[in-house]
Coordinates of C-alpha atoms and ligand atoms in Angstrom, one line a residue:
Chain E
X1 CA 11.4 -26.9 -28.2
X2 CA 14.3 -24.9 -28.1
X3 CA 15.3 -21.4 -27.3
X4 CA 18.2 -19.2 -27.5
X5 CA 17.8 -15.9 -26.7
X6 CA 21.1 -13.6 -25.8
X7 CA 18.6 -10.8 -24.9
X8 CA 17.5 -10.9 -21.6
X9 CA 21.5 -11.5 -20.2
X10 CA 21.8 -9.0 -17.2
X11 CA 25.3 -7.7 -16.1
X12 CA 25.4 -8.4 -11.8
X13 CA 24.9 -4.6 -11.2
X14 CA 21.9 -4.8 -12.9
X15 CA 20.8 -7.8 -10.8
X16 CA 21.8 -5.5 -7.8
X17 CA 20.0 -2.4 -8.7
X18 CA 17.1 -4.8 -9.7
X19 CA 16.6 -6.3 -6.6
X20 CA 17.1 -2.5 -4.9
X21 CA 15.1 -1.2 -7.0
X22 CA 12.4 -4.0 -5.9
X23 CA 12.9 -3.4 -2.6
X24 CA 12.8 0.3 -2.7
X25 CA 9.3 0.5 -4.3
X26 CA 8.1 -1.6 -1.8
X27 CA 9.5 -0.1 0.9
X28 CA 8.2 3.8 -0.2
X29 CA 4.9 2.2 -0.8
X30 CA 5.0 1.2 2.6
X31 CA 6.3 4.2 4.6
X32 CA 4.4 6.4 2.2
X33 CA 3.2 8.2 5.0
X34 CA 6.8 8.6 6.6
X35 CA 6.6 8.6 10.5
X36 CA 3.0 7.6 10.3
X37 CA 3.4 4.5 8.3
X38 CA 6.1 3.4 10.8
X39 CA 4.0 3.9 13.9
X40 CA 1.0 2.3 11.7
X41 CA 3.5 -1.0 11.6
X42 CA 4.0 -1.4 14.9
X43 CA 0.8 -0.2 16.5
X44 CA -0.7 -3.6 14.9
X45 CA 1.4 -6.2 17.3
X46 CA 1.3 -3.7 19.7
X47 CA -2.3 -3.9 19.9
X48 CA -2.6 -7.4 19.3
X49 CA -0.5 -7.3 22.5
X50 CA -2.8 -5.6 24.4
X51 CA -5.7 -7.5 23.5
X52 CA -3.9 -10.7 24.2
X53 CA -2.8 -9.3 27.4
X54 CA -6.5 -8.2 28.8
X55 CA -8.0 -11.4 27.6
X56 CA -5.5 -13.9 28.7
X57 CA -4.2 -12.1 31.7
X58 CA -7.0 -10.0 33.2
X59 CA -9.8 -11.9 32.4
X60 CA -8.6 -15.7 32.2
X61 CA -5.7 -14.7 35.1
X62 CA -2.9 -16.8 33.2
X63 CA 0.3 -17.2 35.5
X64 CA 3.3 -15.8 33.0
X65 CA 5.4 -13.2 35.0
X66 CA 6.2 -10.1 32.8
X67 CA 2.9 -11.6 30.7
X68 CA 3.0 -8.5 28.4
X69 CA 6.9 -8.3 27.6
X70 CA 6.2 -12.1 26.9
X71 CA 3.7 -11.2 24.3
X72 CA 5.6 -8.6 22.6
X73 CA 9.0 -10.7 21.9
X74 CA 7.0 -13.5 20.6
X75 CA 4.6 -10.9 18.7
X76 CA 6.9 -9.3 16.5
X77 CA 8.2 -12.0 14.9
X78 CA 5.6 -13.8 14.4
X79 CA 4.2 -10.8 12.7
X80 CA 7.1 -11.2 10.5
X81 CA 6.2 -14.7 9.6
X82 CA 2.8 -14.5 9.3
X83 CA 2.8 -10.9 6.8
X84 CA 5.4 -12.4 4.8
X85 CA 3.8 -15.8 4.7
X86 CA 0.0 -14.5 4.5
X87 CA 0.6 -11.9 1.9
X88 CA 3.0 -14.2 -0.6
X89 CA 0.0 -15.9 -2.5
X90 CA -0.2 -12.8 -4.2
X91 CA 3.3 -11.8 -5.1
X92 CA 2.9 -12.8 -8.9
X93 CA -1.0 -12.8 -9.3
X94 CA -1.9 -9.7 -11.0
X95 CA 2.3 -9.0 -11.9
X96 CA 1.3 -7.9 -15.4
X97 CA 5.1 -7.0 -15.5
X98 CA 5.7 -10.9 -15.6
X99 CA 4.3 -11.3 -19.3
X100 CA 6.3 -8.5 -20.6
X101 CA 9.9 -8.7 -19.3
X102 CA 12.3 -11.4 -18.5
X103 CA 14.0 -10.7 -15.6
X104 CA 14.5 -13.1 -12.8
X105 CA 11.3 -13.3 -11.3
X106 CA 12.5 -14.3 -7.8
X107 CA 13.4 -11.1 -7.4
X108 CA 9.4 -10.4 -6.7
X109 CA 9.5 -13.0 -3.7
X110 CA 13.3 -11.8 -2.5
X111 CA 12.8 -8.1 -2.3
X112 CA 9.3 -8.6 -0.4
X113 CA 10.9 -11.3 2.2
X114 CA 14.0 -8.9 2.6
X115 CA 11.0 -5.6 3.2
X116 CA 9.3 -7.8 6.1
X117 CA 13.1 -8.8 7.4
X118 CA 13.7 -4.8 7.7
X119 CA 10.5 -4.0 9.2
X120 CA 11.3 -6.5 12.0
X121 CA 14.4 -5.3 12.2
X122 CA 12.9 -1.6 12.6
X123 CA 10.5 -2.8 15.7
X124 CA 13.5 -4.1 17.5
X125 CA 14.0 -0.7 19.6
X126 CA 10.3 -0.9 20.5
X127 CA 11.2 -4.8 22.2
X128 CA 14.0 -3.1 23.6
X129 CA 11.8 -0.5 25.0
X130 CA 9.7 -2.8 26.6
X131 CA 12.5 -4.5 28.1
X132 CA 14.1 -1.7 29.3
X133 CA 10.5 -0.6 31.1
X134 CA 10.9 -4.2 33.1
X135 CA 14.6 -3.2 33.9
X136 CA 16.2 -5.2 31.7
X137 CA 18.5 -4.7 29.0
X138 CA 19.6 -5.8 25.8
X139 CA 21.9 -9.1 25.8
X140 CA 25.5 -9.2 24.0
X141 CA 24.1 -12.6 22.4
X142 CA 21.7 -10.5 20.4
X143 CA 25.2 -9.6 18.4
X144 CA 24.9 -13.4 17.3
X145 CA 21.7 -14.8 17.9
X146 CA 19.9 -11.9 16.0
X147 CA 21.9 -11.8 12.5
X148 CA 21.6 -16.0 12.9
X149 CA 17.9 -15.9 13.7
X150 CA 16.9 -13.3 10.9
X151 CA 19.5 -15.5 8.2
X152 CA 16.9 -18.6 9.4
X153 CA 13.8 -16.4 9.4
X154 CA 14.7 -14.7 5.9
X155 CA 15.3 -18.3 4.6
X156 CA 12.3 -19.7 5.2
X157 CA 9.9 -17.2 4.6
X158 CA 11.3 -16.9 1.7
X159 CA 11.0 -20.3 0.7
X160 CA 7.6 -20.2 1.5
X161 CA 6.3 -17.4 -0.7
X162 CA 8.4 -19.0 -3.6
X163 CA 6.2 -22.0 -2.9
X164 CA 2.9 -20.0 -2.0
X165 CA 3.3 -17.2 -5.1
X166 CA 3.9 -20.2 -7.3
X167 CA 1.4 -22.3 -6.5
X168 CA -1.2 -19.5 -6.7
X169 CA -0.9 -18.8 -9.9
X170 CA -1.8 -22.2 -11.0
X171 CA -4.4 -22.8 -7.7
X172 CA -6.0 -20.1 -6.9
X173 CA -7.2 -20.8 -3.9
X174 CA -4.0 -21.6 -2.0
X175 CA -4.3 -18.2 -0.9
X176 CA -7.4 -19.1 1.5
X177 CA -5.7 -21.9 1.9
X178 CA -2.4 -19.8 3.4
X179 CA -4.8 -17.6 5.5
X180 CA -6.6 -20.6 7.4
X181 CA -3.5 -22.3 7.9
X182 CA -1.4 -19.0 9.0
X183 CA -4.3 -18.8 11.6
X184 CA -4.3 -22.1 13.0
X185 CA -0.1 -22.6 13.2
X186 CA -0.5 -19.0 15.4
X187 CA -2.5 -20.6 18.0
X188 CA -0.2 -23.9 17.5
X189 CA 2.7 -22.1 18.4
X190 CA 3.6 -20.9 21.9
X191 CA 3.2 -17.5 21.4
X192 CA -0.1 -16.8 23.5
X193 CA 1.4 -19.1 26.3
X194 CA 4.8 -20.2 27.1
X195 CA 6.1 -24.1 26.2
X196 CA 6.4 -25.0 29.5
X197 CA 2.5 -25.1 29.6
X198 CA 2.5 -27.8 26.9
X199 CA 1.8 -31.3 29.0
X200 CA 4.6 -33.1 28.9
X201 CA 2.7 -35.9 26.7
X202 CA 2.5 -33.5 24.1
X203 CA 5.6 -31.3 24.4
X204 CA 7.8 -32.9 21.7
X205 CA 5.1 -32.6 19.0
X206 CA 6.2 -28.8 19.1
X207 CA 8.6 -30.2 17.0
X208 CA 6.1 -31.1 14.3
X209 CA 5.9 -27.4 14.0
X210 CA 7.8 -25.5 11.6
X211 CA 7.2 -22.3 13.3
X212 CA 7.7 -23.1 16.8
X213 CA 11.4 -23.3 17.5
X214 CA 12.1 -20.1 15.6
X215 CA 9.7 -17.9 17.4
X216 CA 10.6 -19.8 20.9
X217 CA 14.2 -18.8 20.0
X218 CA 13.5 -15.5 19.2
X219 CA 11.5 -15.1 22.5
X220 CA 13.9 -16.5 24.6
X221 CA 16.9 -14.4 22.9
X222 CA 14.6 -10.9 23.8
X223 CA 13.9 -12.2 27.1
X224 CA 16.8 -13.7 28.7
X225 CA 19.7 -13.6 25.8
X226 CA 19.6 -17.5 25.8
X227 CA 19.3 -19.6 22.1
X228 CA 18.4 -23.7 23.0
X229 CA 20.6 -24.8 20.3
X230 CA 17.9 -28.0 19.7
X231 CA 15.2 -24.9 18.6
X232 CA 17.7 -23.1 16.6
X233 CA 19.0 -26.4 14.9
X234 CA 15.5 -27.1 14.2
X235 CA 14.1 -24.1 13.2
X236 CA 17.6 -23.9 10.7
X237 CA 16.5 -28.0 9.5
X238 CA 13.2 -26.2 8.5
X239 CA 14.3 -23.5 6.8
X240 CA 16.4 -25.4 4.6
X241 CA 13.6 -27.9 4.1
X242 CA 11.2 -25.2 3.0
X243 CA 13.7 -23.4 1.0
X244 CA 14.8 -26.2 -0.9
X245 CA 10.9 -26.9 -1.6
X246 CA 10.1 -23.1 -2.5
X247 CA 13.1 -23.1 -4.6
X248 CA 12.2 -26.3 -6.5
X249 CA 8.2 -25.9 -7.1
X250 CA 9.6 -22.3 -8.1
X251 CA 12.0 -23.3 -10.6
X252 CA 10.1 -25.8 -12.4
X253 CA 6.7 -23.8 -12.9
X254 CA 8.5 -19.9 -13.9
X255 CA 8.4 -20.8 -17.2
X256 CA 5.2 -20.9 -17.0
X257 CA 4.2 -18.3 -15.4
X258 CA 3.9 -15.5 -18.5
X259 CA 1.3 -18.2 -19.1
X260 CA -1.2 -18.0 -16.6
X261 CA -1.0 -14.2 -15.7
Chain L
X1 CA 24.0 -10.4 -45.7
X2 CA 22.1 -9.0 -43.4
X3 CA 22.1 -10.0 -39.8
X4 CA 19.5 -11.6 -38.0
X5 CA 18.4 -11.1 -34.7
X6 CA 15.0 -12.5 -34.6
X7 CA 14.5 -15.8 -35.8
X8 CA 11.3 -18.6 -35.5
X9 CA 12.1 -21.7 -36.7
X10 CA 8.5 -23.5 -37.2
X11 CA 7.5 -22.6 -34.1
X12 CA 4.3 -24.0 -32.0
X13 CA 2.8 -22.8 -29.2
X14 CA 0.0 -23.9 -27.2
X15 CA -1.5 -22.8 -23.9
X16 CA -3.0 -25.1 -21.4
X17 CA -6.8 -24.9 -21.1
X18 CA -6.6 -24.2 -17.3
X19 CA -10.0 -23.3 -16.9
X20 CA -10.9 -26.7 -15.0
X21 CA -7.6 -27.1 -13.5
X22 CA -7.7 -24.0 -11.4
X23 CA -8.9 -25.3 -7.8
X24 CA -7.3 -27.4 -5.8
X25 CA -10.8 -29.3 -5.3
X26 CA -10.3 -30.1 -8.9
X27 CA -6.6 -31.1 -8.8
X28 CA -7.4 -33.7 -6.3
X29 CA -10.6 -35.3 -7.8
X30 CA -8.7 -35.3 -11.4
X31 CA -5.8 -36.1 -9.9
X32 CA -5.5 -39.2 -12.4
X33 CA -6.4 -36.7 -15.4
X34 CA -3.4 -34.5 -14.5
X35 CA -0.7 -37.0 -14.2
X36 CA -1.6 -38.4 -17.8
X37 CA -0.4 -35.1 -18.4
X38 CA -2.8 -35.1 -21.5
X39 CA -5.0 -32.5 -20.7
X40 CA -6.5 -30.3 -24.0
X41 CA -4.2 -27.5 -25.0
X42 CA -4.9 -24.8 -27.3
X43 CA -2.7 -23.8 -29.6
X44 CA -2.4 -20.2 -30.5
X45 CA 0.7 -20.4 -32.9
X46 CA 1.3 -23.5 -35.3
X47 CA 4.7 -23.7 -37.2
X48 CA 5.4 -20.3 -37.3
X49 CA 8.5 -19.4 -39.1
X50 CA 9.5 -15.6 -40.1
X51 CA 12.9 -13.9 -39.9
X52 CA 13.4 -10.4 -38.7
X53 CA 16.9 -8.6 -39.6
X54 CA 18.6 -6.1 -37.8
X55 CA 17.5 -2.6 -37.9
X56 CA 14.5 -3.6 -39.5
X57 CA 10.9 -2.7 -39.2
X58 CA 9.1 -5.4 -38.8
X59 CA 4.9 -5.5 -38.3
X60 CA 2.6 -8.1 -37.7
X61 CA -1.4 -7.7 -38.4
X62 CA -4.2 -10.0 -37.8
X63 CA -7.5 -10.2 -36.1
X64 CA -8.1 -10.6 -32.2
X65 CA -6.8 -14.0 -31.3
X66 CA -4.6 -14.5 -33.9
X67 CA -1.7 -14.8 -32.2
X68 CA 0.1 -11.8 -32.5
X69 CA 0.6 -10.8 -28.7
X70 CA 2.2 -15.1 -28.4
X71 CA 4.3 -14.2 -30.8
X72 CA 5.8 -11.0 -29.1
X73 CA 5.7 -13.0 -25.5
X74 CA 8.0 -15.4 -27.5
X75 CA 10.3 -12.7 -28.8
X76 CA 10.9 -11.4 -25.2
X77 CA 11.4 -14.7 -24.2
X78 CA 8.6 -14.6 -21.4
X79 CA 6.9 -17.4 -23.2
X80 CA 8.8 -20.8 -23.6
X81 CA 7.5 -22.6 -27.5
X82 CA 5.6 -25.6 -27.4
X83 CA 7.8 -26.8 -30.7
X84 CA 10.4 -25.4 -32.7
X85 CA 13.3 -22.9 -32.2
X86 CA 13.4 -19.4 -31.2
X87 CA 16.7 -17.1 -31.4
X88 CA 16.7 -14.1 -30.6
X89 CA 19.8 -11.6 -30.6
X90 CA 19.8 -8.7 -28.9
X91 CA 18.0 -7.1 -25.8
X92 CA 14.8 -6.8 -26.0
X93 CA 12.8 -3.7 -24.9
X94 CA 9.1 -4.0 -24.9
X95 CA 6.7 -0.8 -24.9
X96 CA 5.2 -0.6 -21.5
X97 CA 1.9 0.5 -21.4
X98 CA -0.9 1.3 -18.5
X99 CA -0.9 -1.5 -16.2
X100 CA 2.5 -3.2 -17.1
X101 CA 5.7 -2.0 -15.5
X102 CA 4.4 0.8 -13.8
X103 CA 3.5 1.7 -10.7
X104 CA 0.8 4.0 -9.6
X105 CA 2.5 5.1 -6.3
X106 CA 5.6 6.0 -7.8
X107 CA 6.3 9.3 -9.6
X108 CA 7.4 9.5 -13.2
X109 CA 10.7 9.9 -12.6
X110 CA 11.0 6.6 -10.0
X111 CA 9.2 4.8 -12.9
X112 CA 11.7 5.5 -15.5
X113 CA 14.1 4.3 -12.9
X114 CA 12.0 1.3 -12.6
X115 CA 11.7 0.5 -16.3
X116 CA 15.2 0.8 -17.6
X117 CA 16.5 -1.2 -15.0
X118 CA 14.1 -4.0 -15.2
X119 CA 14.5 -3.7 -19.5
X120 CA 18.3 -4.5 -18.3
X121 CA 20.3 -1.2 -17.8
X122 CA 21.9 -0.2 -14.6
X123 CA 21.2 2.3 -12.7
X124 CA 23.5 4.5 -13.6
X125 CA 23.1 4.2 -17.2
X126 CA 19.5 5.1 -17.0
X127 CA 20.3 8.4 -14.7
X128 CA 22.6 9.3 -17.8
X129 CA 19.7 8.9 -19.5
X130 CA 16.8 10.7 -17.6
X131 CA 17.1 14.4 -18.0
X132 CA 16.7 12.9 -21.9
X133 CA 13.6 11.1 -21.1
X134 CA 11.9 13.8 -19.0
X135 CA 12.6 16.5 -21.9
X136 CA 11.2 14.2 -24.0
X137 CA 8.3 13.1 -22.3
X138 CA 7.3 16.8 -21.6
X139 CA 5.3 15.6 -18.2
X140 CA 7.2 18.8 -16.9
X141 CA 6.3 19.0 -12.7
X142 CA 4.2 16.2 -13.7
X143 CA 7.4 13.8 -13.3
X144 CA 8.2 14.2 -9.8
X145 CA 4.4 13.3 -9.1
X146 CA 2.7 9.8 -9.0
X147 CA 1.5 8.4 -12.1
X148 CA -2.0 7.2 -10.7
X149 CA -2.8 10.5 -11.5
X150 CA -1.6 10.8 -14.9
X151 CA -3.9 10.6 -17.7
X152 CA -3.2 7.1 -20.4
X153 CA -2.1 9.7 -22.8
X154 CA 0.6 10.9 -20.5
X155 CA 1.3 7.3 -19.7
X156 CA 1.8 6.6 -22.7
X157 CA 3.7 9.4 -23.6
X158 CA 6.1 8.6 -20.6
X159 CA 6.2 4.7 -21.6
X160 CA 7.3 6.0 -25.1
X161 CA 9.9 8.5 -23.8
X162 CA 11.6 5.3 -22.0
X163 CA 12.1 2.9 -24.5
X164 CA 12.9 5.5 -27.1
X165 CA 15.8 6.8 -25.2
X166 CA 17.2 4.2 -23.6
X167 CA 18.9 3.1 -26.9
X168 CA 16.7 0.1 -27.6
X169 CA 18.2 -3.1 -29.5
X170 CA 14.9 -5.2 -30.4
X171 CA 11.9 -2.9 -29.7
X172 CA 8.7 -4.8 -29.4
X173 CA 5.6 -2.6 -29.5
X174 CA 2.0 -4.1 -29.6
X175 CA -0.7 -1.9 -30.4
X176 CA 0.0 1.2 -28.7
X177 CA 0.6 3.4 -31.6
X178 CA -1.5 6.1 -31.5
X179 CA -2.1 7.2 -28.3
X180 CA -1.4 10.8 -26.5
X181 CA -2.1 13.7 -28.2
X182 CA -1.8 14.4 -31.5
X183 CA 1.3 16.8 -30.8
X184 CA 2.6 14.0 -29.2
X185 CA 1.9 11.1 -31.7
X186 CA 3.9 13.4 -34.5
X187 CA 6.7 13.5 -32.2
X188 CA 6.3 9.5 -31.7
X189 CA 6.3 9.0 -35.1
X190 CA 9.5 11.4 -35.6
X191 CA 11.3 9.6 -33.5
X192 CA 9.8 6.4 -35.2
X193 CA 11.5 7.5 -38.3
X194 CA 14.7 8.4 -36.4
X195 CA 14.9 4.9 -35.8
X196 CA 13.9 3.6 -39.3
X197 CA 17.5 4.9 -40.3
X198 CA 19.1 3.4 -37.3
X199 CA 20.5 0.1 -35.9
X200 CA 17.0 -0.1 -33.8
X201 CA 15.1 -3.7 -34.9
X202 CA 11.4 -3.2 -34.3
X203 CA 8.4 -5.6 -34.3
X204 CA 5.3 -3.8 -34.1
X205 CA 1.9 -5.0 -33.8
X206 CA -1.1 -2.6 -34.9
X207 CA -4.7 -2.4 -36.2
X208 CA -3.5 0.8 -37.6
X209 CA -2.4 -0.1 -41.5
X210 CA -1.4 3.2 -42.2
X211 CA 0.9 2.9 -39.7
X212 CA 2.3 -0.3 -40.1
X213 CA 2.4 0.5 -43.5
X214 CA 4.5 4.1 -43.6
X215 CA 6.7 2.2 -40.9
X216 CA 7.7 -1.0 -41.8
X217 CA 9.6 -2.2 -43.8
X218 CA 8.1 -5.8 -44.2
X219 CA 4.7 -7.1 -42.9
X220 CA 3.5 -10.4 -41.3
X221 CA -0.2 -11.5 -41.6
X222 CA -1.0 -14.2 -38.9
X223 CA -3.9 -15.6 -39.7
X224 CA -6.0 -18.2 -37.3
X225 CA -2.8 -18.9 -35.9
X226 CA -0.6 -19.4 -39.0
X227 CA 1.6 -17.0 -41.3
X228 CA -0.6 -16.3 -44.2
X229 CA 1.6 -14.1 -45.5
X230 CA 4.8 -12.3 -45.2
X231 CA 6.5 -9.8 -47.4
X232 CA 6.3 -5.4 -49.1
X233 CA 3.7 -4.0 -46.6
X234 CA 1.5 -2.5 -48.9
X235 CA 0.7 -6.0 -50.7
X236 CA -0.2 -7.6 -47.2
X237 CA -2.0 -4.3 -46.1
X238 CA -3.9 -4.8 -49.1
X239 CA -4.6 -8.7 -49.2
X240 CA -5.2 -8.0 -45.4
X241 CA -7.8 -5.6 -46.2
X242 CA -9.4 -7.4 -48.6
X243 CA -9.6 -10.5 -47.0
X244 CA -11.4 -8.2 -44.1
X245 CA -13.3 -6.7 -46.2
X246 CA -12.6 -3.6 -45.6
X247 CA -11.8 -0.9 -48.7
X248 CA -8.9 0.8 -48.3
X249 CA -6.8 3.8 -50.2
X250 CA -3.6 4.4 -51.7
X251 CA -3.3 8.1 -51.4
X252 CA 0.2 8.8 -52.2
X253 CA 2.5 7.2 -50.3
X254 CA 0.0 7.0 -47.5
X255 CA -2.2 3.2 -47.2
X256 CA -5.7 4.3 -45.5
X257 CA -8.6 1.9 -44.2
X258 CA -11.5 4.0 -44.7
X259 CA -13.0 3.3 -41.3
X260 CA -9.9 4.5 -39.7
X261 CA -10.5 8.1 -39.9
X262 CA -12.7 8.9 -37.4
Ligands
ADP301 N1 -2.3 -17.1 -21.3 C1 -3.2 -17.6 -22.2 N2 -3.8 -18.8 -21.9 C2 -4.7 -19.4 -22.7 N3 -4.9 -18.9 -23.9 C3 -4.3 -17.8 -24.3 C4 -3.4 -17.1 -23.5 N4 -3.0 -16.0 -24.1 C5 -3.6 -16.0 -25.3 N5 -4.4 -17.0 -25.5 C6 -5.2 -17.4 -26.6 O1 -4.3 -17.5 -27.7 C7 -4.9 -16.9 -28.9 C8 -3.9 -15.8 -29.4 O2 -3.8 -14.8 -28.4 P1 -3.0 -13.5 -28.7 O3 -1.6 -13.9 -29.1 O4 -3.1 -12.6 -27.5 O5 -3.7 -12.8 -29.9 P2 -3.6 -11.4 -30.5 O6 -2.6 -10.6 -29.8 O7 -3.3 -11.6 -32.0 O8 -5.0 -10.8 -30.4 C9 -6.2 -16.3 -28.5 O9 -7.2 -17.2 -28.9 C10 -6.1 -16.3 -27.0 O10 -7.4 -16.5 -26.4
MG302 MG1 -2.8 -8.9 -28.6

């Protein structure tokens, strides 16, 4: 089996305007509504915020000071991770494109992680907001610790829907499988309640998950302007880990994909 | 001698049966059945081999199933062969139709953006191109609006407009002749003959013999999954037609089924 086609070579500003191209449908389709689709975006955390708030707070009386501005720097990005993560199943199911053109299909994955890394990046003046409501303001760390954070972020959410989006299309039901386990990592990870609630038994099986260091880091950058350099170093190992993974399972089933669409 | 830029060198392909392989309940319990890596395959091409030289016109016919859309995936190089060697030279540029390669949300004119860069243009070179398209396409306001509300005759007509301006190398077209309105298809089949005279390869694949026959300039008839014959289009048209039973007329120049009139 052998194949030698000189068709489908792509100058590097194609690749560009490929991927921005990508990204730019995705993103219109988005914000079709303009203003509205942008409030849309962040009135979801910001009601999950609420929620968590009256349940865990009011009713259940849980001792967190600033409980709400808690929520919200641990909200947004894990609504990063989870969107990203819960909708990549489906990046190539359904692609008709895929068994018509060659073109680098991890494109797809790229220009959708890259569309939940902006939205994040968009809801960062509503966390500064909230801060700024508690009288505090933004840190000069964040010039670091944010471009670091969203470099480990992009990485491994991206790794992940390489992973997810491939498997789908040969296991179908990896995508339940993604939602259930999206679910249960959200309550796994100190997001509803602070790390320093864990017992001290259990506190270094945090470690175990992949999730946990990055949104503690992220937290503890919007709160205080403080990275642990164990989280970050962890939630970096984990990136790489899943990336490699994604990037592998990717690489060895796109051939096939045109296949199975 | 004439160049080639499409070439199948007894080519094979075969698709997995993935029908029981789909869940991962099933991956685990046949676990063992996997790893063999001997699971059934069915094979849609077998030792195909056919050459296809530049600027020619080049049609495949055959009944569902045959294998004719495998053998375009292999041409654009979406589809990997089981066995044998396929070389292609020159960028491909398949006819996008409803479904494929467009998106609903998007206006006309974002689409044609869409297309051309993904067919492997920049995106410069396809704003040269797109005041071109647009005339051609004659969607008129309709371009700046988004194509879920277009009609499949202006999809088509826009998915036509694309490749036929974007100065296509190999264009692969599978059975979407004949669509828009007649005004339309005349201009289509202009432009058709536009390229006959040019440097543009085409492999088309159609039910329609009259057109495959007034277009190309050779024919191949896959038949369950093999060539059964290649060569002057009105001799395959006609062993085609036969075979299917179906009578058909020599009026002129022009090769007729005569259940395709209607
Ligand atoms: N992705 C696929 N997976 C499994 N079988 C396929 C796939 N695509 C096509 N086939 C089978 O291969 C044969 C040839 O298909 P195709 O090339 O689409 O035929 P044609 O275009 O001539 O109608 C058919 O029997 C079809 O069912
Ligand atoms: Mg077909």
């Amino acid at each position: 089996m052998q194949v030698v086609h000189t068709g489908n070579r792509r100058s590097l500003e194609n690749y560009r305007d490929l991927l921005l191209v990508l990204f730019q449908k995705e993103f219109k389709i988005r914000y079709k509504q303009k203003v509205l689709g942008y409030l849309w975006s962040i009135a979801n955390p910001l009601a999950n915020a609420a929620i968590y708030y009256f349940a865990f707070s009011v009713i259940m009386g849980i001792r967190e000071e600033n409980y709400i501005l808690f929520l919200i720097t641990g909200l947004f990005a894990w609504q990063w991770f989870s969107n990203a993560v819960g909708s990549s199943p489906k990046l190539f199911v359904g692609n008709s494109l895929i068994k018509k053109i060659a073109f680098p299909r991890i494109l797809i994955p790229l220009s959708a992680s890259l569309n939940h890394m902006v939205h994040f990046i968009l809801s960062i003046p509503v966390i500064i907001l909230f801060l700024a409501i508690h009288n505090a303001i933004p840190s000069v760390h964040w010039l670091w610790g944010i471009p670091v954070l969203l470099t480990i972020h992009l990485m491994m959410s991206l790794g992940l829907s390489l992973l997810f989006a491939s498997l789908n299309l040969f296991l179908r039901d990896i995508e339940r499988l993604v939602s259930i386990l999206v679910h249960f990592t959200f309550y796994l990870t100190p997001i509803l309640y602070s790390e320093d609630l864990i017992p001290p038994d259990y506190k270094n099986y945090i470690f175990l998950n992949p999730v946990a260091p990055l949104i503690i880091s992220w937290r503890n950058l919007f709160l205080d302007g403080t990275i642990m350099p164990l989280y970050m170093l962890a939630s970096f190992g984990y990136a790489l880990i899943f990336f490699g993974i994604g990037y592998f399972v990717y690489n060895k089933l796109s051939w096939k994909f045109a296949e199975v669409i | 001698m004439r160049e080639i830029v499409v070439s199948f060198d007894r080519v094979s392909k075969s698709y997995p049966l993935y029908k029981e392989f789909r869940g991962v309940k099933n991956v685990l319990f046949d676990l063992t059945k996997h790893l063999n890596r001997r699971s059934p395959r069915f094979e849609a091409l077998r030792d195909i081999s056919f050459e296809v030289y530049k600027g020619e016109k080049f049609g495949i016919i055959g009944r569902n199933g045959a294998g004719k859309s495998t053998t375009l995936g292999l041409v654009a190089g979406v589809l990997k062969p089981s066995a044998g060697r396929v070389v292609v030279n020159g960028r491909i540029f398949p006819l996008l139709t409803l479904g494929a390669g467009f998106h609903p949300e998007l206006t006309g004119k974002e689409n044609i953006i869409l297309n051309g860069i993904l067919m492997g243009l920049t995106r410069r070179e396809v704003l040269q191109k797109i005041e071109e398209i647009i005339d051609f396409s004659e969607l008129e306001e309709f371009i700046d609006r988004p194509i879920r509300i277009y009609s499949s005759g202006m999809l088509a007509r826009l998915g036509f407009s694309i490749v036929a301006h974007l100065d296509p190398e190999i264009l692969l077209i599978d059975e979407v002749l004949g669509v828009g309105d007649i005004k339309f298809q005349k201009k289509c089949q202009e432009k058709m003959m536009e390229f006959r005279t040019g440097n543009v390869t085409m492999i088309i694949v159609s039910h329609s013999v009259g057109s495959i026959s007034t277009i190309c300039d050779r024919v191949m008839w896959i038949e369950n999954h093999v060539v059964r014959m290649i060569g002057d289009p009105m001799e395959v048209v006609e062993q085609y037609c036969k075979q299917a039973g179906v009578e058909f007329v020599v009026d002129g120049n022009k090769v007729q089924t005569k259940t395709s009139t209607f």
